[in-house]
């Protein structure tokens, strides 16, 4: 295959307008890289990132946004993504790329995205390429297995009814003896109303011997309340003397006049 034919098979999966590239120190532990250790160093480059699918290989290209000049490239071979792209341990926006010059030399650089959604799209693009390679591999293996007369052990099952077949469904009749909510409450649910409704027992009303008291006492300076209280404190004999003027005859004066001698009395 010529170089022109190989270039025509390229497919761009992702383009990010601006990313940052950092020079990182050697890995301090076997656990991984931490961007907090090299983020304070000077940024060595910023530009455009492109993820390109080249048949089986995926390339991460760092290019100048104005001239499209290639700054560095990271090659992700099938099944070797962890060796070429490694996420940072302390941030989801930073990665470590293994760049190669095509002559057997390689180096590790830090890659940083400005937004988290850009880093998410970067991971999705790499995953899409892996799925594409897996599907192509399954197609090749599927054609080979068909040539070898492979028998499917899970044939499709036809659940459609044949001509003349019927389905019988048993449906329970609706109960008419009043087993529903009305009967549970003791009421008649039938149209004839033959069953007597169950009377509901109610508590008797409170006895009238108790006086209804006001929930709140009257204010201390209320003239009406003072008048009622003073009248209730009066003795009953005083009220009788005031209302009945004939109850006391001590003040009445009796005058007797002499009879005239000419007055004839008849019996």
PDB file of C-alpha atoms in Angstrom:
ATOM      1  CA  UNK A   1       0.000   0.000   0.000  1.00  0.00           C
ATOM      2  CA  UNK A   2       1.375   3.408  -0.983  1.00  0.00           C
ATOM      3  CA  UNK A   3       1.603   6.411   1.318  1.00  0.00           C
ATOM      4  CA  UNK A   4      -1.274   8.127  -0.518  1.00  0.00           C
ATOM      5  CA  UNK A   5      -3.548   5.111   0.003  1.00  0.00           C
ATOM      6  CA  UNK A   6      -2.636   4.974   3.701  1.00  0.00           C
ATOM      7  CA  UNK A   7      -3.405   8.674   4.116  1.00  0.00           C
ATOM      8  CA  UNK A   8      -6.801   8.204   2.446  1.00  0.00           C
ATOM      9  CA  UNK A   9      -7.784   5.653   5.129  1.00  0.00           C
ATOM     10  CA  UNK A  10      -7.341   8.156   7.951  1.00  0.00           C
ATOM     11  CA  UNK A  11     -10.427   9.098   9.915  1.00  0.00           C
ATOM     12  CA  UNK A  12     -10.444  12.011  12.361  1.00  0.00           C
ATOM     13  CA  UNK A  13     -12.201  11.076  15.621  1.00  0.00           C
ATOM     14  CA  UNK A  14     -11.644  14.244  17.678  1.00  0.00           C
ATOM     15  CA  UNK A  15     -10.272  17.769  17.325  1.00  0.00           C
ATOM     16  CA  UNK A  16      -9.482  19.958  20.350  1.00  0.00           C
ATOM     17  CA  UNK A  17      -8.477  23.502  19.515  1.00  0.00           C
ATOM     18  CA  UNK A  18      -6.144  24.142  22.421  1.00  0.00           C
ATOM     19  CA  UNK A  19      -4.277  21.826  24.783  1.00  0.00           C
ATOM     20  CA  UNK A  20      -1.215  22.322  26.964  1.00  0.00           C
ATOM     21  CA  UNK A  21       1.965  20.236  26.979  1.00  0.00           C
ATOM     22  CA  UNK A  22       4.235  20.020  30.035  1.00  0.00           C
ATOM     23  CA  UNK A  23       7.680  18.673  30.674  1.00  0.00           C
ATOM     24  CA  UNK A  24       7.382  16.149  33.479  1.00  0.00           C
ATOM     25  CA  UNK A  25       9.968  14.642  35.827  1.00  0.00           C
ATOM     26  CA  UNK A  26      10.575  10.885  35.918  1.00  0.00           C
ATOM     27  CA  UNK A  27       7.994   8.756  37.657  1.00  0.00           C
ATOM     28  CA  UNK A  28       8.654   8.784  41.397  1.00  0.00           C
ATOM     29  CA  UNK A  29       6.584   5.719  42.300  1.00  0.00           C
ATOM     30  CA  UNK A  30       5.196   2.728  40.457  1.00  0.00           C
ATOM     31  CA  UNK A  31       1.638   3.833  41.187  1.00  0.00           C
ATOM     32  CA  UNK A  32       1.443   6.433  38.438  1.00  0.00           C
ATOM     33  CA  UNK A  33       1.873  10.117  37.653  1.00  0.00           C
ATOM     34  CA  UNK A  34       0.477  13.037  39.628  1.00  0.00           C
ATOM     35  CA  UNK A  35      -0.035  16.311  37.810  1.00  0.00           C
ATOM     36  CA  UNK A  36       0.459  18.190  41.084  1.00  0.00           C
ATOM     37  CA  UNK A  37       4.148  17.330  40.921  1.00  0.00           C
ATOM     38  CA  UNK A  38       4.775  18.772  37.458  1.00  0.00           C
ATOM     39  CA  UNK A  39       1.942  21.246  36.936  1.00  0.00           C
ATOM     40  CA  UNK A  40       4.004  24.065  38.516  1.00  0.00           C
ATOM     41  CA  UNK A  41       6.743  23.754  35.913  1.00  0.00           C
ATOM     42  CA  UNK A  42       6.779  25.902  32.804  1.00  0.00           C
ATOM     43  CA  UNK A  43       4.494  24.968  29.957  1.00  0.00           C
ATOM     44  CA  UNK A  44       6.573  23.999  26.946  1.00  0.00           C
ATOM     45  CA  UNK A  45       3.890  24.101  24.220  1.00  0.00           C
ATOM     46  CA  UNK A  46       0.212  24.767  23.471  1.00  0.00           C
ATOM     47  CA  UNK A  47      -1.700  24.012  20.314  1.00  0.00           C
ATOM     48  CA  UNK A  48      -4.254  21.773  18.596  1.00  0.00           C
ATOM     49  CA  UNK A  49      -4.857  18.090  19.282  1.00  0.00           C
ATOM     50  CA  UNK A  50      -6.238  15.604  16.775  1.00  0.00           C
ATOM     51  CA  UNK A  51      -7.142  11.951  17.329  1.00  0.00           C
ATOM     52  CA  UNK A  52      -6.856  10.097  14.022  1.00  0.00           C
ATOM     53  CA  UNK A  53      -7.738   6.477  13.254  1.00  0.00           C
ATOM     54  CA  UNK A  54      -5.283   4.918  10.800  1.00  0.00           C
ATOM     55  CA  UNK A  55      -6.663   1.444  10.197  1.00  0.00           C
ATOM     56  CA  UNK A  56      -5.439  -0.617  13.209  1.00  0.00           C
ATOM     57  CA  UNK A  57      -3.418   2.180  14.778  1.00  0.00           C
ATOM     58  CA  UNK A  58      -4.687   5.310  16.492  1.00  0.00           C
ATOM     59  CA  UNK A  59      -2.554   8.458  16.451  1.00  0.00           C
ATOM     60  CA  UNK A  60      -2.687  11.434  18.795  1.00  0.00           C
ATOM     61  CA  UNK A  61      -1.213  14.357  16.882  1.00  0.00           C
ATOM     62  CA  UNK A  62      -0.146  17.676  18.398  1.00  0.00           C
ATOM     63  CA  UNK A  63      -0.184  20.310  15.664  1.00  0.00           C
ATOM     64  CA  UNK A  64       0.257  24.031  15.297  1.00  0.00           C
ATOM     65  CA  UNK A  65      -3.212  25.573  14.849  1.00  0.00           C
ATOM     66  CA  UNK A  66      -2.004  28.058  12.222  1.00  0.00           C
ATOM     67  CA  UNK A  67       0.468  26.093  10.079  1.00  0.00           C
ATOM     68  CA  UNK A  68      -0.652  22.511  10.943  1.00  0.00           C
ATOM     69  CA  UNK A  69       3.015  21.702  11.623  1.00  0.00           C
ATOM     70  CA  UNK A  70       3.413  18.524  13.664  1.00  0.00           C
ATOM     71  CA  UNK A  71       4.927  19.048  17.090  1.00  0.00           C
ATOM     72  CA  UNK A  72       4.745  15.466  18.406  1.00  0.00           C
ATOM     73  CA  UNK A  73       2.742  12.290  17.870  1.00  0.00           C
ATOM     74  CA  UNK A  74       1.641   9.456  20.130  1.00  0.00           C
ATOM     75  CA  UNK A  75       0.914   6.055  18.529  1.00  0.00           C
ATOM     76  CA  UNK A  76      -1.659   3.837  20.212  1.00  0.00           C
ATOM     77  CA  UNK A  77      -1.343   0.257  18.967  1.00  0.00           C
ATOM     78  CA  UNK A  78      -4.153  -2.298  19.361  1.00  0.00           C
ATOM     79  CA  UNK A  79      -4.327  -3.595  22.904  1.00  0.00           C
ATOM     80  CA  UNK A  80      -1.561  -1.258  24.133  1.00  0.00           C
ATOM     81  CA  UNK A  81      -3.466   1.834  25.137  1.00  0.00           C
ATOM     82  CA  UNK A  82      -2.194   1.731  28.745  1.00  0.00           C
ATOM     83  CA  UNK A  83       1.406   1.853  27.491  1.00  0.00           C
ATOM     84  CA  UNK A  84       0.815   4.962  25.352  1.00  0.00           C
ATOM     85  CA  UNK A  85      -1.819   6.986  27.256  1.00  0.00           C
ATOM     86  CA  UNK A  86      -1.925   7.049  31.055  1.00  0.00           C
ATOM     87  CA  UNK A  87      -4.317   9.228  33.063  1.00  0.00           C
ATOM     88  CA  UNK A  88      -3.025  11.252  36.009  1.00  0.00           C
ATOM     89  CA  UNK A  89      -3.904  10.007  39.460  1.00  0.00           C
ATOM     90  CA  UNK A  90      -5.042  13.331  40.926  1.00  0.00           C
ATOM     91  CA  UNK A  91      -6.989  14.913  38.037  1.00  0.00           C
ATOM     92  CA  UNK A  92      -9.257  13.782  35.221  1.00  0.00           C
ATOM     93  CA  UNK A  93      -8.069  16.585  32.878  1.00  0.00           C
ATOM     94  CA  UNK A  94      -4.429  15.518  32.667  1.00  0.00           C
ATOM     95  CA  UNK A  95      -2.706  12.608  30.954  1.00  0.00           C
ATOM     96  CA  UNK A  96       0.792  11.343  30.216  1.00  0.00           C
ATOM     97  CA  UNK A  97       1.581  10.584  26.568  1.00  0.00           C
ATOM     98  CA  UNK A  98       4.389   8.459  25.205  1.00  0.00           C
ATOM     99  CA  UNK A  99       5.635  10.260  22.087  1.00  0.00           C
ATOM    100  CA  UNK A 100       7.882   8.650  19.451  1.00  0.00           C
ATOM    101  CA  UNK A 101      10.042  10.073  16.700  1.00  0.00           C
ATOM    102  CA  UNK A 102       9.771   7.083  14.364  1.00  0.00           C
ATOM    103  CA  UNK A 103      13.396   6.059  14.910  1.00  0.00           C
ATOM    104  CA  UNK A 104      12.959   4.062  18.107  1.00  0.00           C
ATOM    105  CA  UNK A 105      13.299   6.960  20.556  1.00  0.00           C
ATOM    106  CA  UNK A 106      10.489   7.956  22.858  1.00  0.00           C
ATOM    107  CA  UNK A 107       9.777  10.381  25.696  1.00  0.00           C
ATOM    108  CA  UNK A 108       6.949  11.106  28.146  1.00  0.00           C
ATOM    109  CA  UNK A 109       5.144  14.447  28.232  1.00  0.00           C
ATOM    110  CA  UNK A 110       2.172  15.813  30.165  1.00  0.00           C
ATOM    111  CA  UNK A 111      -1.074  16.633  28.389  1.00  0.00           C
ATOM    112  CA  UNK A 112      -3.661  18.987  29.926  1.00  0.00           C
ATOM    113  CA  UNK A 113      -7.155  19.959  28.767  1.00  0.00           C
ATOM    114  CA  UNK A 114      -8.842  23.207  29.694  1.00  0.00           C
ATOM    115  CA  UNK A 115     -12.270  21.629  30.274  1.00  0.00           C
ATOM    116  CA  UNK A 116     -13.372  18.316  31.727  1.00  0.00           C
ATOM    117  CA  UNK A 117     -15.730  17.600  28.848  1.00  0.00           C
ATOM    118  CA  UNK A 118     -12.772  17.821  26.445  1.00  0.00           C
ATOM    119  CA  UNK A 119     -10.904  15.205  28.481  1.00  0.00           C
ATOM    120  CA  UNK A 120     -14.060  13.068  28.487  1.00  0.00           C
ATOM    121  CA  UNK A 121     -14.343  13.307  24.680  1.00  0.00           C
ATOM    122  CA  UNK A 122     -10.660  12.345  24.413  1.00  0.00           C
ATOM    123  CA  UNK A 123     -11.309   9.112  26.326  1.00  0.00           C
ATOM    124  CA  UNK A 124     -14.424   8.398  24.251  1.00  0.00           C
ATOM    125  CA  UNK A 125     -12.499   8.808  20.984  1.00  0.00           C
ATOM    126  CA  UNK A 126      -9.870   6.290  22.091  1.00  0.00           C
ATOM    127  CA  UNK A 127     -12.608   3.871  23.190  1.00  0.00           C
ATOM    128  CA  UNK A 128     -14.433   4.242  19.866  1.00  0.00           C
ATOM    129  CA  UNK A 129     -11.265   3.269  17.997  1.00  0.00           C
ATOM    130  CA  UNK A 130     -10.850   0.178  20.173  1.00  0.00           C
ATOM    131  CA  UNK A 131     -14.472  -0.824  19.485  1.00  0.00           C
ATOM    132  CA  UNK A 132     -13.910  -0.351  15.761  1.00  0.00           C
ATOM    133  CA  UNK A 133     -10.853  -2.639  15.840  1.00  0.00           C
ATOM    134  CA  UNK A 134     -12.779  -5.235  17.836  1.00  0.00           C
ATOM    135  CA  UNK A 135     -15.682  -5.225  15.374  1.00  0.00           C
ATOM    136  CA  UNK A 136     -13.336  -5.606  12.414  1.00  0.00           C
ATOM    137  CA  UNK A 137     -11.607  -8.491  14.142  1.00  0.00           C
ATOM    138  CA  UNK A 138     -14.969 -10.173  14.855  1.00  0.00           C
ATOM    139  CA  UNK A 139     -15.950  -9.809  11.218  1.00  0.00           C
ATOM    140  CA  UNK A 140     -12.788 -11.552  10.089  1.00  0.00           C
ATOM    141  CA  UNK A 141     -13.178 -14.360  12.592  1.00  0.00           C
ATOM    142  CA  UNK A 142     -16.881 -14.676  11.719  1.00  0.00           C
ATOM    143  CA  UNK A 143     -16.141 -15.183   7.996  1.00  0.00           C
ATOM    144  CA  UNK A 144     -13.526 -17.824   8.844  1.00  0.00           C
ATOM    145  CA  UNK A 145     -15.898 -19.706  11.155  1.00  0.00           C
ATOM    146  CA  UNK A 146     -18.613 -19.712   8.474  1.00  0.00           C
ATOM    147  CA  UNK A 147     -16.196 -21.280   6.026  1.00  0.00           C
ATOM    148  CA  UNK A 148     -15.526 -24.042   8.550  1.00  0.00           C
ATOM    149  CA  UNK A 149     -19.299 -24.853   8.711  1.00  0.00           C
ATOM    150  CA  UNK A 150     -19.752 -23.544  12.240  1.00  0.00           C
ATOM    151  CA  UNK A 151     -23.084 -24.667  13.765  1.00  0.00           C
ATOM    152  CA  UNK A 152     -24.979 -22.176  15.884  1.00  0.00           C
ATOM    153  CA  UNK A 153     -25.904 -23.794  19.193  1.00  0.00           C
ATOM    154  CA  UNK A 154     -28.530 -21.099  19.926  1.00  0.00           C
ATOM    155  CA  UNK A 155     -30.913 -21.098  16.957  1.00  0.00           C
ATOM    156  CA  UNK A 156     -33.690 -18.573  16.761  1.00  0.00           C
ATOM    157  CA  UNK A 157     -36.988 -19.783  18.190  1.00  0.00           C
ATOM    158  CA  UNK A 158     -40.191 -18.989  16.291  1.00  0.00           C
ATOM    159  CA  UNK A 159     -42.994 -18.246  18.742  1.00  0.00           C
ATOM    160  CA  UNK A 160     -45.644 -17.464  16.135  1.00  0.00           C
ATOM    161  CA  UNK A 161     -48.853 -19.491  16.069  1.00  0.00           C
ATOM    162  CA  UNK A 162     -49.249 -22.022  13.337  1.00  0.00           C
ATOM    163  CA  UNK A 163     -52.317 -22.163  11.158  1.00  0.00           C
ATOM    164  CA  UNK A 164     -55.263 -23.548  13.089  1.00  0.00           C
ATOM    165  CA  UNK A 165     -53.732 -23.098  16.547  1.00  0.00           C
ATOM    166  CA  UNK A 166     -55.652 -21.176  19.170  1.00  0.00           C
ATOM    167  CA  UNK A 167     -54.969 -19.861  22.635  1.00  0.00           C
ATOM    168  CA  UNK A 168     -57.375 -20.471  25.519  1.00  0.00           C
ATOM    169  CA  UNK A 169     -57.439 -17.952  28.358  1.00  0.00           C
ATOM    170  CA  UNK A 170     -59.271 -18.665  31.622  1.00  0.00           C
ATOM    171  CA  UNK A 171     -60.732 -15.529  33.181  1.00  0.00           C
ATOM    172  CA  UNK A 172     -62.173 -15.649  36.699  1.00  0.00           C
ATOM    173  CA  UNK A 173     -65.800 -14.367  36.940  1.00  0.00           C
ATOM    174  CA  UNK A 174     -66.331 -11.166  38.790  1.00  0.00           C
ATOM    175  CA  UNK A 175     -67.530 -11.862  42.367  1.00  0.00           C
ATOM    176  CA  UNK A 176     -71.121 -10.775  43.071  1.00  0.00           C
ATOM    177  CA  UNK A 177     -71.406 -11.706  46.747  1.00  0.00           C
ATOM    178  CA  UNK A 178     -70.131  -8.363  47.896  1.00  0.00           C
ATOM    179  CA  UNK A 179     -66.573  -9.223  48.783  1.00  0.00           C
ATOM    180  CA  UNK A 180     -65.304  -5.820  47.874  1.00  0.00           C
ATOM    181  CA  UNK A 181     -64.746  -2.676  49.834  1.00  0.00           C
ATOM    182  CA  UNK A 182     -68.465  -2.168  50.657  1.00  0.00           C
ATOM    183  CA  UNK A 183     -68.832  -5.593  52.221  1.00  0.00           C
ATOM    184  CA  UNK A 184     -65.613  -5.170  54.128  1.00  0.00           C
ATOM    185  CA  UNK A 185     -67.099  -1.995  55.621  1.00  0.00           C
ATOM    186  CA  UNK A 186     -70.329  -3.816  56.561  1.00  0.00           C
ATOM    187  CA  UNK A 187     -72.470  -2.197  53.861  1.00  0.00           C
ATOM    188  CA  UNK A 188     -74.614  -3.838  51.232  1.00  0.00           C
ATOM    189  CA  UNK A 189     -72.997  -3.938  47.840  1.00  0.00           C
ATOM    190  CA  UNK A 190     -75.812  -5.700  45.908  1.00  0.00           C
ATOM    191  CA  UNK A 191     -78.460  -3.913  43.865  1.00  0.00           C
ATOM    192  CA  UNK A 192     -81.365  -5.466  45.796  1.00  0.00           C
ATOM    193  CA  UNK A 193     -80.141  -4.294  49.174  1.00  0.00           C
ATOM    194  CA  UNK A 194     -81.361  -7.456  50.918  1.00  0.00           C
ATOM    195  CA  UNK A 195     -78.476  -7.411  53.369  1.00  0.00           C
ATOM    196  CA  UNK A 196     -79.034  -5.038  56.216  1.00  0.00           C
ATOM    197  CA  UNK A 197     -76.404  -2.332  56.598  1.00  0.00           C
ATOM    198  CA  UNK A 198     -74.287  -2.663  59.628  1.00  0.00           C
ATOM    199  CA  UNK A 199     -74.862   0.164  62.064  1.00  0.00           C
ATOM    200  CA  UNK A 200     -71.835   1.992  63.185  1.00  0.00           C
ATOM    201  CA  UNK A 201     -71.521   2.514  66.940  1.00  0.00           C
ATOM    202  CA  UNK A 202     -70.994   6.120  67.902  1.00  0.00           C
ATOM    203  CA  UNK A 203     -69.843   7.397  71.273  1.00  0.00           C
ATOM    204  CA  UNK A 204     -72.583   9.165  73.351  1.00  0.00           C
ATOM    205  CA  UNK A 205     -72.453  12.960  73.576  1.00  0.00           C
ATOM    206  CA  UNK A 206     -70.935  14.476  76.685  1.00  0.00           C
ATOM    207  CA  UNK A 207     -73.289  15.013  79.666  1.00  0.00           C
ATOM    208  CA  UNK A 208     -74.782  18.463  80.166  1.00  0.00           C
ATOM    209  CA  UNK A 209     -73.860  18.664  83.876  1.00  0.00           C
ATOM    210  CA  UNK A 210     -70.536  20.177  83.144  1.00  0.00           C
ATOM    211  CA  UNK A 211     -70.450  23.882  82.519  1.00  0.00           C
ATOM    212  CA  UNK A 212     -68.842  25.260  79.439  1.00  0.00           C
ATOM    213  CA  UNK A 213     -66.071  27.472  80.541  1.00  0.00           C
ATOM    214  CA  UNK A 214     -64.479  30.157  78.521  1.00  0.00           C
ATOM    215  CA  UNK A 215     -61.065  29.127  77.317  1.00  0.00           C
ATOM    216  CA  UNK A 216     -59.664  32.520  78.276  1.00  0.00           C
ATOM    217  CA  UNK A 217     -60.447  34.608  81.403  1.00  0.00           C
ATOM    218  CA  UNK A 218     -61.839  38.154  80.846  1.00  0.00           C
ATOM    219  CA  UNK A 219     -59.461  41.093  81.106  1.00  0.00           C
ATOM    220  CA  UNK A 220     -59.076  42.582  84.623  1.00  0.00           C
ATOM    221  CA  UNK A 221     -60.404  46.040  83.698  1.00  0.00           C
ATOM    222  CA  UNK A 222     -63.525  44.888  81.867  1.00  0.00           C
ATOM    223  CA  UNK A 223     -66.556  46.865  83.295  1.00  0.00           C
ATOM    224  CA  UNK A 224     -69.051  44.189  82.255  1.00  0.00           C
ATOM    225  CA  UNK A 225     -67.135  41.465  84.079  1.00  0.00           C
ATOM    226  CA  UNK A 226     -66.830  43.695  87.196  1.00  0.00           C
ATOM    227  CA  UNK A 227     -70.620  44.352  87.164  1.00  0.00           C
ATOM    228  CA  UNK A 228     -71.413  40.641  86.885  1.00  0.00           C
ATOM    229  CA  UNK A 229     -69.052  39.713  89.695  1.00  0.00           C
ATOM    230  CA  UNK A 230     -70.413  42.422  92.044  1.00  0.00           C
ATOM    231  CA  UNK A 231     -74.033  41.392  91.456  1.00  0.00           C
ATOM    232  CA  UNK A 232     -73.203  37.734  92.087  1.00  0.00           C
ATOM    233  CA  UNK A 233     -71.636  38.621  95.483  1.00  0.00           C
ATOM    234  CA  UNK A 234     -74.780  40.400  96.887  1.00  0.00           C
ATOM    235  CA  UNK A 235     -76.833  38.633  99.588  1.00  0.00           C
ATOM    236  CA  UNK A 236     -80.225  37.308  98.505  1.00  0.00           C
ATOM    237  CA  UNK A 237     -82.089  39.136 101.356  1.00  0.00           C
ATOM    238  CA  UNK A 238     -80.752  42.493 100.212  1.00  0.00           C
ATOM    239  CA  UNK A 239     -81.985  41.857  96.700  1.00  0.00           C
ATOM    240  CA  UNK A 240     -85.422  40.917  98.107  1.00  0.00           C
ATOM    241  CA  UNK A 241     -85.694  44.102 100.138  1.00  0.00           C
ATOM    242  CA  UNK A 242     -84.855  46.249  97.190  1.00  0.00           C
ATOM    243  CA  UNK A 243     -87.207  44.536  94.784  1.00  0.00           C
ATOM    244  CA  UNK A 244     -90.205  43.936  97.146  1.00  0.00           C
ATOM    245  CA  UNK A 245     -91.381  47.143  98.896  1.00  0.00           C
ATOM    246  CA  UNK A 246     -94.047  45.291 100.996  1.00  0.00           C
ATOM    247  CA  UNK A 247     -91.630  42.892 102.578  1.00  0.00           C
ATOM    248  CA  UNK A 248     -90.897  45.288 105.479  1.00  0.00           C
ATOM    249  CA  UNK A 249     -93.894  46.750 107.350  1.00  0.00           C
ATOM    250  CA  UNK A 250     -91.878  48.501 110.067  1.00  0.00           C
ATOM    251  CA  UNK A 251     -91.956  51.815 108.301  1.00  0.00           C
ATOM    252  CA  UNK A 252     -95.692  51.941 107.852  1.00  0.00           C
ATOM    253  CA  UNK A 253     -97.647  54.296 110.171  1.00  0.00           C
ATOM    254  CA  UNK A 254    -101.143  53.343 111.390  1.00  0.00           C
ATOM    255  CA  UNK A 255    -103.646  56.266 111.977  1.00  0.00           C
ATOM    256  CA  UNK A 256    -106.946  55.675 113.793  1.00  0.00           C
ATOM    257  CA  UNK A 257    -109.764  58.259 113.441  1.00  0.00           C
ATOM    258  CA  UNK A 258    -112.709  58.556 115.973  1.00  0.00           C
ATOM    259  CA  UNK A 259    -116.093  57.554 114.720  1.00  0.00           C
ATOM    260  CA  UNK A 260    -118.922  60.098 114.461  1.00  0.00           C
ATOM    261  CA  UNK A 261    -121.863  59.622 116.923  1.00  0.00           C
ATOM    262  CA  UNK A 262    -124.368  60.015 114.138  1.00  0.00           C
ATOM    263  CA  UNK A 263    -122.843  57.170 112.193  1.00  0.00           C
ATOM    264  CA  UNK A 264    -125.167  54.163 112.165  1.00  0.00           C
ATOM    265  CA  UNK A 265    -123.486  50.854 111.860  1.00  0.00           C
ATOM    266  CA  UNK A 266    -125.416  48.011 110.249  1.00  0.00           C
ATOM    267  CA  UNK A 267    -124.648  44.470 110.949  1.00  0.00           C
TER     268      UNK A 267
END
